DNA sequence: GCCGTTTTCGGCCCGACTGTTTTCAGTCG
C-alpha cells in the first residue's frame, strides 16, 4: 500500500514549499495538499492504479496532473522522490510528526529549527523540558504549555472515529442543547451529516441569541473533558469519548448558509463557491451576498443552492464526485431513501447468535412497516455464533413456516447466512439450501488468504448457483479489521454474471460494501440489498446507516432488491 | 502544480481564533 506513504511525502513537500517566501509558491503548496488529501482518502492503492492504468489512471485522480503523477510513478518504481529529497536537504526537519501537534504548523516548526535546531519530536520534548521555547521571539509561556499539551494528546486526537460511535454522541449533544432552552435551531453538520464511515470531529450548528450562555453550557456538559478554544461564535471542546467537537452559533438568517458551508466536504464547497463567484456573488457561512452585499440566501440550505441555479442534493452526495455539475444541469439522480425499503434480508434470531425469537423479530419488523424479512441464521462452521448443521436447519426452517402461519401482515422468508468455506464450497448440503426462499452467503473464517486464492474462493461460491446475496463482501470491521484481500473487479464481474446481489450491510461497524466499492460495483451493473444484519429487534433502526452508505455510493431505488414488492423480489431470486 | 460554462493562461475559497502583537501572522477547518 503506497497511499499513506505518498500522501505523507506530498504533505511534507507542501510544508517545505510553504516556507518559501515567493508568493507564487502558495498555490503549489495548495496543489500538493490537495493531492495528499485525495490519495490518503483513496480506497484503491495508487500502486495498483498505476500498474493497471498507468500514468493516465493516476491523472484521472482529482488534483493529480502531470507533475504529481510523475512523482508518484518515480516513488513506485524507485522508492524515492527527488523533489522531496532535494527539499529535505534544505529543511532536515520531521515535519510529518511535528506538524501533527495542534497549533504547530510548518512555519513555526521551521522557526524552532532555526533558533534551537529542533528537528524531531524528541528534540522538542527536550527543549520543552528545559523551558527554552518561551524565550523565543514570537513564542511565549502560553505557546510552551500548549505545545506540551498538544504533544500529550497527539496520538489520541488524530484517529478518526467510526460513524456508529460518533453519530449517537452527536445526537446526544444535540438533545442536550435542545433541552437547554438556550437555542432555537440545532443541526449536526460536517462529515457526520454526510454520514462518512469515520469522522475526525463533530460539527454542531445552533442559532441562539445567548451566545455566551450557550458557550458556557457546552463547556460544562458532562460529556466534555476540556475546552480547546472559545470565542463569541465558536467553541471547540474535547469530548470524553475521544473526539473534538466544534459548536458554532449563527443568526437565524445565516443558518441555511452555515449549514451548507459546514456540511462540506471541502472540495464540494470550493466548487459551489466558485459558482457563486462566477455569478458575481460571494458565498460564506453567513450567506450568499450580491454585489450590494444583500443576503440572497434564506434561513434554509435549499435557498442557497437554488439562488445558484442548482438543485439541492442529499448531504451524503456532497463529496465532489460529480454532484455539483449534475445539480447545475438539474440532472441529479433520485437516490434510495428509507421510505423505499420494504424488507430486510439479513436478520438473526436466537436460533444462532441473535437475541430474539423468529416471531419477535417478525413482529418488530412489521411494527416499523416492513413487508417481509429474511431470517439468516448462521451455519455450523460459525460454532461460536451458535451456527446450525443441516439437521437443525431443517427444523429451524419448519419453525419459520409455523411462524408464517401464525402471523399476518408480514412474510418471513427462509434463508441462512451460509459460511463460504476455505475452498469456496458452502456450509450446508444442497438439499437444505433447496428448501430456502433465497440464500445469503459470507466469509467468516480464514480471512488472511492470498489475493488470488481468496478471489477464487468467493467467485467459486457465487458461481455455484446457490448464492443469491453476498453478505458484507469485504468483511472489514471499521478501525478493527482490514478488508479481505481479493480482486473486487473480478468479484463484482462474477456477481453481475451470476446474478448475485451484493449486500450493503448497514451494521455500523461494517458498512460493507462501503461508498467507494458501491460506486465500483455499480460500474458492473450490480444490484444491492441494503440490510441491517440485525441481532436483536432494536437493530432494525440501523437501516439508516445502510441507506446513507448506499446514498454515498449514489444508489438509486431500481438497484435495490429489497425495495421490490415480495413477488418481484422472489423472481429476482430465481430458484 | 492543477485546471477549464472566463479553457492552454491566469487564475486558484474564506473566515474564526490565538498568541504575541500594537496591526497581524500562523494555524485550523
Coordinates of C-alpha atoms (C1' of nucleotides) in Angstrom, one line a residue:
Chain A
X1 CA 0.0 0.0 0.0
X2 CA 1.6 3.2 -1.2
X3 CA -1.2 5.6 -0.3
X4 CA -0.2 6.7 3.2
X5 CA 3.5 7.0 2.3
X6 CA 2.8 9.0 -0.9
X7 CA 0.3 11.3 0.8
X8 CA 2.8 11.8 3.7
X9 CA 5.5 12.8 1.3
X10 CA 3.2 15.3 -0.5
X11 CA 2.2 16.8 2.8
X12 CA 5.8 17.3 3.8
X13 CA 6.6 18.8 0.4
X14 CA 3.7 21.2 0.9
X15 CA 5.1 22.0 4.4
X16 CA 8.6 22.7 3.0
X17 CA 7.3 24.7 0.0
X18 CA 5.2 26.9 2.2
X19 CA 8.5 28.1 3.8
X20 CA 9.4 29.7 0.5
X21 CA 8.7 33.4 0.6
X22 CA 7.8 33.7 -3.1
X23 CA 4.2 34.4 -3.5
X24 CA 3.6 32.1 -6.5
X25 CA 4.5 29.1 -4.4
X26 CA 1.3 29.5 -2.4
X27 CA -0.7 27.6 -5.0
X28 CA 1.9 25.0 -5.5
X29 CA 1.5 24.3 -1.8
X30 CA -2.2 24.0 -2.1
X31 CA -1.8 21.7 -5.1
X32 CA 0.4 19.3 -3.1
X33 CA -2.0 19.4 -0.1
X34 CA -5.0 18.6 -2.3
X35 CA -3.1 15.7 -3.9
X36 CA -2.2 14.4 -0.5
X37 CA -5.8 14.6 0.6
X38 CA -7.0 12.8 -2.5
X39 CA -4.5 10.0 -2.2
X40 CA -4.9 9.5 1.6
X41 CA -8.7 9.0 1.2
X42 CA -8.4 6.7 -1.7
X43 CA -9.6 3.1 -1.2
X44 CA -7.6 1.7 -4.1
X45 CA -3.8 1.7 -3.8
X46 CA -2.1 4.2 -6.2
X47 CA 0.4 1.4 -6.9
X48 CA -2.5 -0.7 -8.2
X49 CA -3.9 2.2 -10.2
X50 CA -0.5 2.8 -11.8
X51 CA 0.0 -0.9 -12.6
X52 CA -3.5 -1.2 -14.1
X53 CA -3.9 2.0 -15.9
X54 CA -0.5 3.7 -15.9
X55 CA 0.0 7.4 -15.8
X56 CA -3.4 8.0 -17.3
X57 CA -5.0 6.3 -14.4
X58 CA -3.1 8.5 -11.9
X59 CA -4.0 11.7 -13.8
X60 CA -7.7 10.8 -13.5
X61 CA -7.5 11.5 -9.8
X62 CA -8.6 14.9 -8.8
X63 CA -5.7 17.3 -8.1
X64 CA -3.2 15.0 -9.8
X65 CA -1.7 16.2 -13.0
X66 CA 1.5 15.8 -15.0
X67 CA 3.9 16.8 -12.2
X68 CA 2.4 15.0 -9.3
X69 CA 1.6 11.8 -11.3
X70 CA 5.3 11.8 -12.3
X71 CA 6.4 12.0 -8.7
X72 CA 4.1 9.1 -7.8
X73 CA 5.5 7.0 -10.6
X74 CA 9.0 7.8 -9.5
X75 CA 8.2 6.7 -6.0
X76 CA 6.5 3.4 -7.1
X77 CA 9.3 2.5 -9.4
X78 CA 12.4 3.6 -7.4
X79 CA 11.2 4.0 -3.9
X80 CA 12.4 7.6 -3.9
X81 CA 11.1 11.0 -4.8
X82 CA 13.7 13.5 -5.9
X83 CA 11.7 16.6 -5.2
X84 CA 11.1 15.5 -1.7
X85 CA 14.8 14.6 -1.1
X86 CA 16.0 17.9 -2.5
X87 CA 13.8 19.9 -0.3
X88 CA 14.7 17.7 2.7
X89 CA 18.3 18.7 2.3
X90 CA 17.4 22.3 2.9
X91 CA 14.9 21.5 5.7
X92 CA 16.1 18.5 7.7
X93 CA 13.0 18.6 9.9
X94 CA 10.5 15.9 10.8
X95 CA 7.5 18.0 9.7
X96 CA 5.4 14.9 9.4
X97 CA 5.3 14.3 13.1
X98 CA 5.9 17.8 14.4
X99 CA 3.0 19.4 12.5
X100 CA 0.7 16.7 13.9
X101 CA 0.9 18.7 17.1
X102 CA -2.1 21.0 17.4
X103 CA -1.0 24.7 17.0
X104 CA 2.3 23.8 15.3
X105 CA 2.4 24.3 11.6
X106 CA 5.3 24.3 9.2
X107 CA 6.4 27.9 9.7
X108 CA 6.7 27.7 13.5
X109 CA 8.3 24.3 13.2
X110 CA 10.9 25.9 10.9
X111 CA 11.5 28.7 13.4
X112 CA 12.1 26.1 16.1
X113 CA 14.7 24.6 13.9
X114 CA 16.4 27.8 13.0
X115 CA 16.6 29.0 16.6
X116 CA 17.0 25.8 18.6
X117 CA 17.9 23.2 16.0
X118 CA 14.8 21.2 16.8
X119 CA 14.3 18.6 14.1
X120 CA 12.1 16.0 15.8
X121 CA 9.5 15.3 18.5
X122 CA 12.3 14.2 20.8
X123 CA 14.2 17.4 20.3
X124 CA 11.1 19.3 21.0
X125 CA 10.5 17.3 24.2
X126 CA 13.9 18.2 25.5
X127 CA 13.6 21.9 24.6
X128 CA 10.2 22.0 26.4
X129 CA 11.7 20.3 29.5
X130 CA 14.4 23.0 29.6
X131 CA 11.8 25.7 29.1
X132 CA 13.7 27.1 26.1
X133 CA 10.7 27.7 23.9
X134 CA 9.2 30.6 25.9
X135 CA 12.4 32.6 25.4
X136 CA 12.0 32.6 21.6
X137 CA 10.6 35.8 19.9
X138 CA 7.1 35.1 18.8
X139 CA 6.7 32.2 21.3
X140 CA 5.7 32.7 24.9
X141 CA 4.8 30.9 28.1
X142 CA 1.4 30.0 26.6
X143 CA 2.9 28.6 23.4
X144 CA 5.2 26.4 25.6
X145 CA 2.4 24.9 27.6
X146 CA 0.1 24.5 24.6
X147 CA 2.9 22.6 22.8
X148 CA 3.4 20.3 25.8
X149 CA -0.4 19.7 26.0
X150 CA -0.5 19.2 22.3
X151 CA 2.1 16.5 22.4
X152 CA 0.3 14.5 25.1
X153 CA -2.9 14.3 23.1
X154 CA -1.0 13.7 19.8
X155 CA -1.8 10.1 19.5
X156 CA -5.4 10.2 20.7
X157 CA -6.7 13.2 18.6
X158 CA -5.8 12.1 15.1
X159 CA -7.7 8.8 15.0
X160 CA -10.9 9.1 13.1
X161 CA -13.8 7.5 14.9
X162 CA -16.4 5.1 13.4
X163 CA -19.6 6.8 12.5
X164 CA -21.5 4.3 14.5
X165 CA -19.9 5.7 17.7
X166 CA -19.7 9.4 16.7
X167 CA -23.3 9.9 15.4
X168 CA -25.0 8.8 18.6
X169 CA -22.7 11.1 20.6
X170 CA -23.6 14.0 18.2
X171 CA -27.3 13.2 18.6
X172 CA -26.9 13.2 22.4
X173 CA -25.2 16.6 22.3
X174 CA -28.0 17.9 20.0
X175 CA -30.6 16.7 22.5
X176 CA -28.7 18.3 25.4
X177 CA -28.6 21.6 23.5
X178 CA -32.3 21.4 22.6
X179 CA -33.1 20.7 26.3
X180 CA -31.1 23.7 27.4
X181 CA -33.7 26.2 26.4
X182 CA -30.9 28.4 25.1
X183 CA -31.0 27.6 21.4
X184 CA -33.6 27.8 18.7
X185 CA -32.3 25.6 16.0
X186 CA -29.7 22.8 16.2
X187 CA -28.2 20.7 13.5
X188 CA -25.4 18.3 13.0
X189 CA -23.1 19.3 10.2
X190 CA -19.7 18.1 8.9
X191 CA -18.7 14.6 7.9
X192 CA -21.2 13.2 10.4
X193 CA -24.0 14.7 8.4
X194 CA -22.6 13.4 5.2
X195 CA -22.6 10.0 7.1
X196 CA -19.0 9.3 6.2
X197 CA -17.9 6.0 7.7
X198 CA -15.4 7.6 10.0
X199 CA -15.4 11.2 11.4
X200 CA -12.5 13.3 12.5
X201 CA -14.5 15.6 14.7
X202 CA -18.1 16.7 15.3
X203 CA -19.6 19.9 13.9
X204 CA -22.8 21.2 15.5
X205 CA -24.6 24.4 14.4
X206 CA -27.0 26.3 16.6
X207 CA -29.0 29.5 16.4
X208 CA -29.3 31.5 19.6
X209 CA -29.5 35.0 20.9
X210 CA -27.5 34.0 24.0
X211 CA -24.1 33.2 22.6
X212 CA -22.2 33.4 25.8
X213 CA -24.6 31.2 27.7
X214 CA -24.5 28.6 25.0
X215 CA -20.7 28.5 25.2
X216 CA -20.8 28.1 29.0
X217 CA -23.5 25.5 28.7
X218 CA -21.4 23.4 26.4
X219 CA -18.1 23.8 28.3
X220 CA -19.9 22.4 31.4
X221 CA -21.5 19.4 29.8
X222 CA -20.9 16.1 31.4
X223 CA -19.6 14.7 28.1
X224 CA -16.9 17.4 27.8
X225 CA -13.4 16.9 29.0
X226 CA -12.0 20.3 28.3
X227 CA -12.1 23.4 26.2
X228 CA -9.7 23.8 23.3
X229 CA -10.7 27.2 22.2
X230 CA -13.6 29.5 22.8
X231 CA -14.8 32.7 21.1
X232 CA -18.1 34.6 20.7
X233 CA -19.4 32.4 17.8
X234 CA -17.3 29.2 18.1
X235 CA -16.2 26.8 20.7
X236 CA -14.1 23.7 20.3
X237 CA -14.2 21.1 23.1
X238 CA -12.6 17.8 23.7
X239 CA -15.1 15.1 24.4
X240 CA -14.6 12.3 26.8
X241 CA -15.2 9.7 24.1
X242 CA -12.0 11.0 22.4
X243 CA -13.4 13.3 19.8
X244 CA -13.1 17.0 19.3
X245 CA -16.3 18.9 18.8
X246 CA -16.9 22.3 17.2
X247 CA -20.1 24.2 18.1
X248 CA -20.9 27.4 16.1
X249 CA -23.6 29.9 16.9
X250 CA -25.1 31.8 14.0
X251 CA -28.1 34.1 13.3
X252 CA -31.2 32.6 12.1
X253 CA -30.8 34.4 8.8
X254 CA -27.5 32.7 8.3
X255 CA -28.5 29.2 9.3
X256 CA -29.0 27.8 5.8
X257 CA -25.7 29.2 4.5
X258 CA -23.9 28.0 7.6
X259 CA -25.4 24.5 7.3
X260 CA -24.4 24.4 3.6
X261 CA -20.9 25.7 4.5
X262 CA -20.2 23.4 7.4
X263 CA -21.6 20.2 5.7
X264 CA -18.9 20.3 3.0
X265 CA -16.9 18.5 2.1
X266 CA -14.2 21.0 1.3
X267 CA -13.9 20.2 -2.4
X268 CA -17.7 20.4 -2.8
X269 CA -17.7 23.8 -1.1
X270 CA -14.9 25.2 -3.2
X271 CA -16.8 24.3 -6.3
X272 CA -20.1 25.8 -5.0
X273 CA -18.3 29.0 -4.0
X274 CA -16.6 29.2 -7.4
X275 CA -20.1 29.1 -9.0
X276 CA -21.1 31.9 -6.7
X277 CA -18.1 34.0 -7.7
X278 CA -18.9 33.4 -11.4
X279 CA -22.4 34.8 -10.8
X280 CA -21.0 37.8 -9.1
X281 CA -21.9 36.6 -5.6
X282 CA -19.9 35.9 -2.6
X283 CA -20.7 32.8 -0.5
X284 CA -19.6 32.3 3.0
X285 CA -21.0 30.8 6.2
X286 CA -23.2 33.9 6.8
X287 CA -25.0 33.9 3.5
X288 CA -24.9 34.4 -0.2
X289 CA -24.2 38.0 -0.9
X290 CA -24.7 40.0 -4.1
X291 CA -22.6 43.0 -5.2
X292 CA -24.6 45.3 -3.0
X293 CA -23.9 43.0 -0.1
X294 CA -27.6 41.9 0.2
X295 CA -28.0 38.4 1.6
X296 CA -29.9 36.3 -1.0
X297 CA -29.9 33.0 0.9
X298 CA -32.7 32.3 3.3
X299 CA -32.6 30.5 6.6
X300 CA -32.6 27.1 4.8
X301 CA -30.0 25.4 2.8
X302 CA -32.1 24.8 -0.2
X303 CA -32.3 28.5 -1.0
X304 CA -28.5 28.8 -1.2
X305 CA -28.4 26.1 -3.9
X306 CA -31.5 27.5 -5.6
X307 CA -30.1 31.0 -6.0
X308 CA -27.0 29.5 -7.6
X309 CA -29.2 27.7 -10.2
X310 CA -28.6 24.3 -8.5
X311 CA -30.8 21.6 -7.1
X312 CA -30.1 20.7 -3.5
X313 CA -28.7 17.2 -3.0
X314 CA -28.5 14.8 -0.1
X315 CA -25.6 15.6 2.3
X316 CA -24.3 12.1 1.5
X317 CA -23.6 13.2 -2.1
X318 CA -21.5 16.3 -1.2
X319 CA -18.1 14.8 -1.8
X320 CA -17.3 16.5 -5.2
X321 CA -17.9 13.3 -7.1
X322 CA -19.7 15.0 -9.9
X323 CA -22.8 16.1 -8.0
X324 CA -22.1 19.8 -8.4
X325 CA -22.1 19.5 -12.2
X326 CA -25.3 17.3 -12.3
X327 CA -27.0 19.7 -9.9
X328 CA -26.4 22.6 -12.2
X329 CA -27.9 20.7 -15.1
X330 CA -30.8 19.6 -12.9
X331 CA -29.9 16.0 -13.6
X332 CA -29.3 14.7 -10.1
X333 CA -30.3 11.1 -9.6
X334 CA -33.1 10.3 -7.2
X335 CA -31.3 8.2 -4.6
X336 CA -32.7 5.4 -2.5
X337 CA -34.2 6.5 0.8
X338 CA -35.6 4.9 3.9
X339 CA -39.1 5.0 2.6
X340 CA -38.2 2.8 -0.4
X341 CA -37.2 -0.1 1.8
X342 CA -39.8 -2.9 2.0
X343 CA -37.9 -5.6 3.7
X344 CA -34.7 -6.6 5.5
X345 CA -32.9 -9.6 4.1
X346 CA -30.2 -10.1 6.8
X347 CA -31.7 -10.9 10.2
X348 CA -30.6 -13.2 13.0
X349 CA -32.6 -14.9 15.7
X350 CA -31.9 -16.7 18.9
X351 CA -31.5 -19.9 16.8
X352 CA -28.0 -18.7 16.2
X353 CA -26.4 -15.6 17.8
X354 CA -29.4 -13.3 17.8
X355 CA -31.3 -12.2 21.0
X356 CA -34.9 -12.5 19.9
X357 CA -37.2 -15.3 18.6
X358 CA -38.3 -15.6 15.0
X359 CA -41.8 -14.3 16.0
X360 CA -40.4 -11.4 18.0
X361 CA -38.2 -10.3 15.1
X362 CA -41.1 -10.6 12.7
X363 CA -43.4 -8.6 14.8
X364 CA -40.8 -5.8 15.4
X365 CA -40.2 -5.6 11.6
X366 CA -44.0 -5.4 11.0
X367 CA -44.3 -2.6 13.5
X368 CA -41.8 -0.4 11.5
X369 CA -43.6 -1.2 8.3
X370 CA -41.5 -3.9 6.7
X371 CA -43.4 -6.2 4.3
X372 CA -41.0 -9.1 4.6
X373 CA -37.8 -10.1 6.4
X374 CA -35.4 -12.9 5.7
X375 CA -34.1 -15.0 8.6
X376 CA -30.4 -15.6 8.0
X377 CA -29.0 -17.5 11.0
X378 CA -25.5 -18.9 10.9
X379 CA -24.4 -22.3 9.7
X380 CA -22.3 -24.9 11.6
X381 CA -18.8 -23.5 10.9
X382 CA -19.7 -20.5 12.9
X383 CA -20.0 -22.6 16.0
X384 CA -19.1 -19.6 18.3
X385 CA -22.2 -17.9 16.9
X386 CA -24.4 -20.9 17.5
X387 CA -24.4 -22.0 13.9
X388 CA -26.7 -24.8 12.9
X389 CA -26.0 -28.0 10.9
X390 CA -28.3 -29.4 8.2
X391 CA -30.4 -31.3 10.6
X392 CA -31.0 -28.3 12.9
X393 CA -31.6 -26.1 9.9
X394 CA -34.4 -28.3 8.6
X395 CA -36.2 -28.0 11.9
X396 CA -35.4 -24.2 12.0
X397 CA -37.0 -23.8 8.5
X398 CA -40.1 -25.6 9.7
X399 CA -40.4 -23.2 12.6
X400 CA -40.3 -20.3 10.1
X401 CA -43.2 -22.0 8.3
X402 CA -45.0 -22.2 11.6
X403 CA -44.4 -18.5 12.4
X404 CA -45.7 -17.5 9.0
X405 CA -48.9 -19.4 9.7
X406 CA -49.3 -17.6 13.0
X407 CA -48.5 -14.1 11.8
X408 CA -50.4 -11.8 9.5
X409 CA -49.2 -8.7 7.7
X410 CA -45.6 -9.7 7.2
X411 CA -43.9 -12.6 5.3
X412 CA -40.9 -14.3 6.9
X413 CA -38.5 -15.7 4.2
X414 CA -36.5 -18.8 4.8
X415 CA -32.8 -18.2 4.4
X416 CA -29.4 -18.6 6.1
X417 CA -26.1 -16.8 6.4
X418 CA -24.1 -19.6 4.9
X419 CA -20.4 -19.8 5.5
X420 CA -18.3 -19.8 2.4
X421 CA -15.6 -22.4 3.4
X422 CA -11.9 -22.1 2.6
X423 CA -12.3 -24.0 -0.7
X424 CA -15.3 -21.9 -1.8
X425 CA -17.9 -24.6 -1.1
X426 CA -20.9 -23.8 1.1
X427 CA -21.5 -24.9 4.7
X428 CA -24.9 -26.7 4.0
X429 CA -26.0 -29.5 1.8
X430 CA -27.7 -28.7 -1.5
X431 CA -31.0 -30.3 -0.4
X432 CA -31.1 -28.0 2.7
X433 CA -30.3 -25.0 0.5
X434 CA -33.1 -26.0 -1.8
X435 CA -35.6 -25.6 1.0
X436 CA -34.9 -21.9 1.3
X437 CA -36.5 -18.9 -0.4
X438 CA -33.1 -17.4 -1.0
X439 CA -29.5 -17.9 0.2
X440 CA -27.2 -15.3 1.7
X441 CA -23.5 -16.2 1.9
X442 CA -20.5 -14.7 3.5
X443 CA -16.9 -15.3 4.7
X444 CA -16.1 -15.6 8.4
X445 CA -13.0 -17.7 8.7
X446 CA -9.6 -17.9 7.1
X447 CA -9.6 -14.2 6.4
X448 CA -5.9 -14.0 5.7
X449 CA -5.7 -15.8 2.4
X450 CA -3.7 -14.5 -0.5
X451 CA -5.5 -12.3 -3.0
X452 CA -5.7 -14.9 -5.8
X453 CA -6.8 -17.7 -3.6
X454 CA -9.4 -15.5 -1.8
X455 CA -10.8 -14.2 -5.1
X456 CA -11.2 -17.7 -6.4
X457 CA -12.9 -18.8 -3.2
X458 CA -15.5 -16.1 -3.4
X459 CA -16.1 -16.4 -7.1
X460 CA -16.5 -20.1 -6.9
X461 CA -19.2 -19.7 -4.3
X462 CA -21.0 -17.2 -6.4
X463 CA -20.8 -19.4 -9.4
X464 CA -22.3 -22.4 -7.5
X465 CA -25.8 -21.3 -8.3
X466 CA -26.6 -21.5 -4.6
X467 CA -25.8 -17.9 -3.6
X468 CA -28.3 -15.1 -4.1
X469 CA -26.7 -12.5 -1.9
X470 CA -23.1 -12.0 -1.0
X471 CA -23.2 -10.5 2.5
X472 CA -20.7 -7.9 3.8
X473 CA -18.5 -8.7 0.9
X474 CA -15.1 -7.3 2.1
X475 CA -15.6 -8.5 5.7
X476 CA -13.9 -5.4 7.1
X477 CA -14.7 -4.0 10.6
X478 CA -14.1 -0.3 10.7
X479 CA -11.0 0.6 12.7
X480 CA -10.6 -3.0 13.7
X481 CA -10.1 -5.3 10.8
X482 CA -8.9 -4.6 7.2
X483 CA -11.0 -5.8 4.2
X484 CA -10.1 -9.3 3.0
X485 CA -7.6 -9.3 0.2
X486 CA -9.4 -10.0 -3.1
X487 CA -9.8 -8.6 -6.6
X488 CA -13.0 -6.7 -6.3
X489 CA -13.2 -6.2 -10.1
X490 CA -13.4 -9.9 -10.6
X491 CA -15.8 -10.4 -7.7
X492 CA -18.2 -7.7 -9.0
X493 CA -17.9 -9.1 -12.5
X494 CA -18.8 -12.5 -11.2
X495 CA -21.7 -11.0 -9.2
X496 CA -23.1 -9.5 -12.4
X497 CA -22.6 -12.6 -14.5
X498 CA -24.1 -15.0 -11.8
X499 CA -26.8 -12.5 -10.8
X500 CA -25.6 -12.4 -7.2
X501 CA -26.9 -9.4 -5.3
X502 CA -24.2 -7.5 -3.3
X503 CA -25.1 -6.6 0.2
X504 CA -24.7 -3.1 1.7
X505 CA -24.5 -4.2 5.3
X506 CA -25.8 -1.3 7.5
X507 CA -24.4 -2.6 10.8
X508 CA -22.4 0.4 11.8
X509 CA -19.1 -1.3 12.4
X510 CA -19.3 -2.9 9.0
X511 CA -20.9 -0.5 6.4
X512 CA -19.8 -3.1 3.8
X513 CA -19.8 -2.6 0.8
X514 CA -18.8 1.0 1.5
X515 CA -19.3 4.0 -0.7
X516 CA -16.3 3.6 -3.0
X517 CA -16.9 0.0 -3.5
X518 CA -20.5 0.6 -4.3
X519 CA -19.5 3.0 -6.9
X520 CA -17.2 0.5 -8.4
X521 CA -19.8 -2.3 -8.2
X522 CA -22.3 0.0 -10.0
X523 CA -19.9 0.1 -12.9
X524 CA -20.5 -3.7 -13.2
X525 CA -24.3 -3.2 -13.1
X526 CA -24.5 -5.0 -9.8
X527 CA -27.7 -5.0 -7.7
X528 CA -27.8 -4.4 -4.0
X529 CA -29.5 -5.4 -0.8
X530 CA -29.4 -2.9 2.0
X531 CA -29.7 -4.8 5.2
X532 CA -29.3 -4.3 8.9
X533 CA -27.6 -7.6 9.9
X534 CA -29.9 -7.3 13.0
X535 CA -29.1 -9.4 16.0
X536 CA -31.9 -8.0 18.1
X537 CA -35.2 -6.2 17.3
X538 CA -33.8 -2.7 18.2
X539 CA -31.2 -3.2 15.4
X540 CA -33.7 -2.6 12.7
X541 CA -33.1 1.1 13.4
X542 CA -29.7 0.7 12.0
X543 CA -31.2 0.7 8.5
X544 CA -30.4 4.5 8.3
X545 CA -26.7 3.7 8.2
X546 CA -27.1 1.3 5.3
X547 CA -29.3 3.8 3.4
X548 CA -26.8 6.6 3.9
X549 CA -23.9 4.4 2.8
X550 CA -25.9 3.5 -0.3
X551 CA -26.6 7.2 -0.9
X552 CA -22.9 7.9 -0.6
X553 CA -22.5 5.3 -3.4
X554 CA -25.2 7.0 -5.5
X555 CA -27.5 4.0 -5.4
X556 CA -30.9 4.6 -7.0
X557 CA -34.0 2.6 -5.9
X558 CA -34.1 0.5 -9.0
X559 CA -30.8 -1.1 -8.0
X560 CA -32.1 -2.2 -4.6
X561 CA -33.8 -5.6 -4.4
X562 CA -35.3 -5.1 -1.0
X563 CA -37.1 -2.0 -2.4
X564 CA -39.1 -4.5 -4.5
X565 CA -42.5 -5.9 -3.5
X566 CA -42.3 -9.5 -2.4
X567 CA -43.5 -11.1 -5.7
X568 CA -40.9 -9.3 -7.7
X569 CA -38.2 -10.0 -5.2
X570 CA -38.9 -13.7 -5.5
X571 CA -38.5 -13.5 -9.2
X572 CA -35.1 -11.9 -8.6
X573 CA -34.1 -15.0 -6.6
X574 CA -34.7 -17.5 -9.4
X575 CA -34.5 -20.9 -7.7
Chain B
dG1 C1' 1.2 22.4 -9.6
dC2 C1' -3.7 21.9 -11.2
dC3 C1' -7.4 23.1 -14.2
dG4 C1' -11.1 24.5 -17.9
dT5 C1' -19.5 27.1 -18.9
dT6 C1' -13.6 33.4 -18.1
dT7 C1' -10.4 26.8 -21.2
dT8 C1' -3.8 26.1 -22.6
dC9 C1' -3.0 31.2 -19.5
dG10 C1' -4.1 33.2 -15.4
dG11 C1' -6.5 32.3 -12.0
dC12 C1' -6.6 29.4 -7.6
dC13 C1' -12.4 29.9 -1.0
dC14 C1' -12.8 32.2 3.1
dG15 C1' -13.3 33.3 7.9
dA16 C1' -12.5 32.3 13.3
dC17 C1' -9.5 32.1 17.0
dT18 C1' -5.0 32.6 19.3
dG19 C1' -0.8 34.5 21.0
dT20 C1' 2.1 37.9 20.8
dT21 C1' 1.4 41.6 18.8
dT22 C1' 0.4 47.4 18.6
dT23 C1' -1.9 45.6 13.4
dC24 C1' -1.0 40.7 12.4
dA25 C1' 0.9 36.1 11.1
dG26 C1' 0.1 31.4 11.9
dT27 C1' -3.0 27.7 12.3
dC28 C1' -7.1 25.3 11.5
dG29 C1' -11.2 23.7 9.2

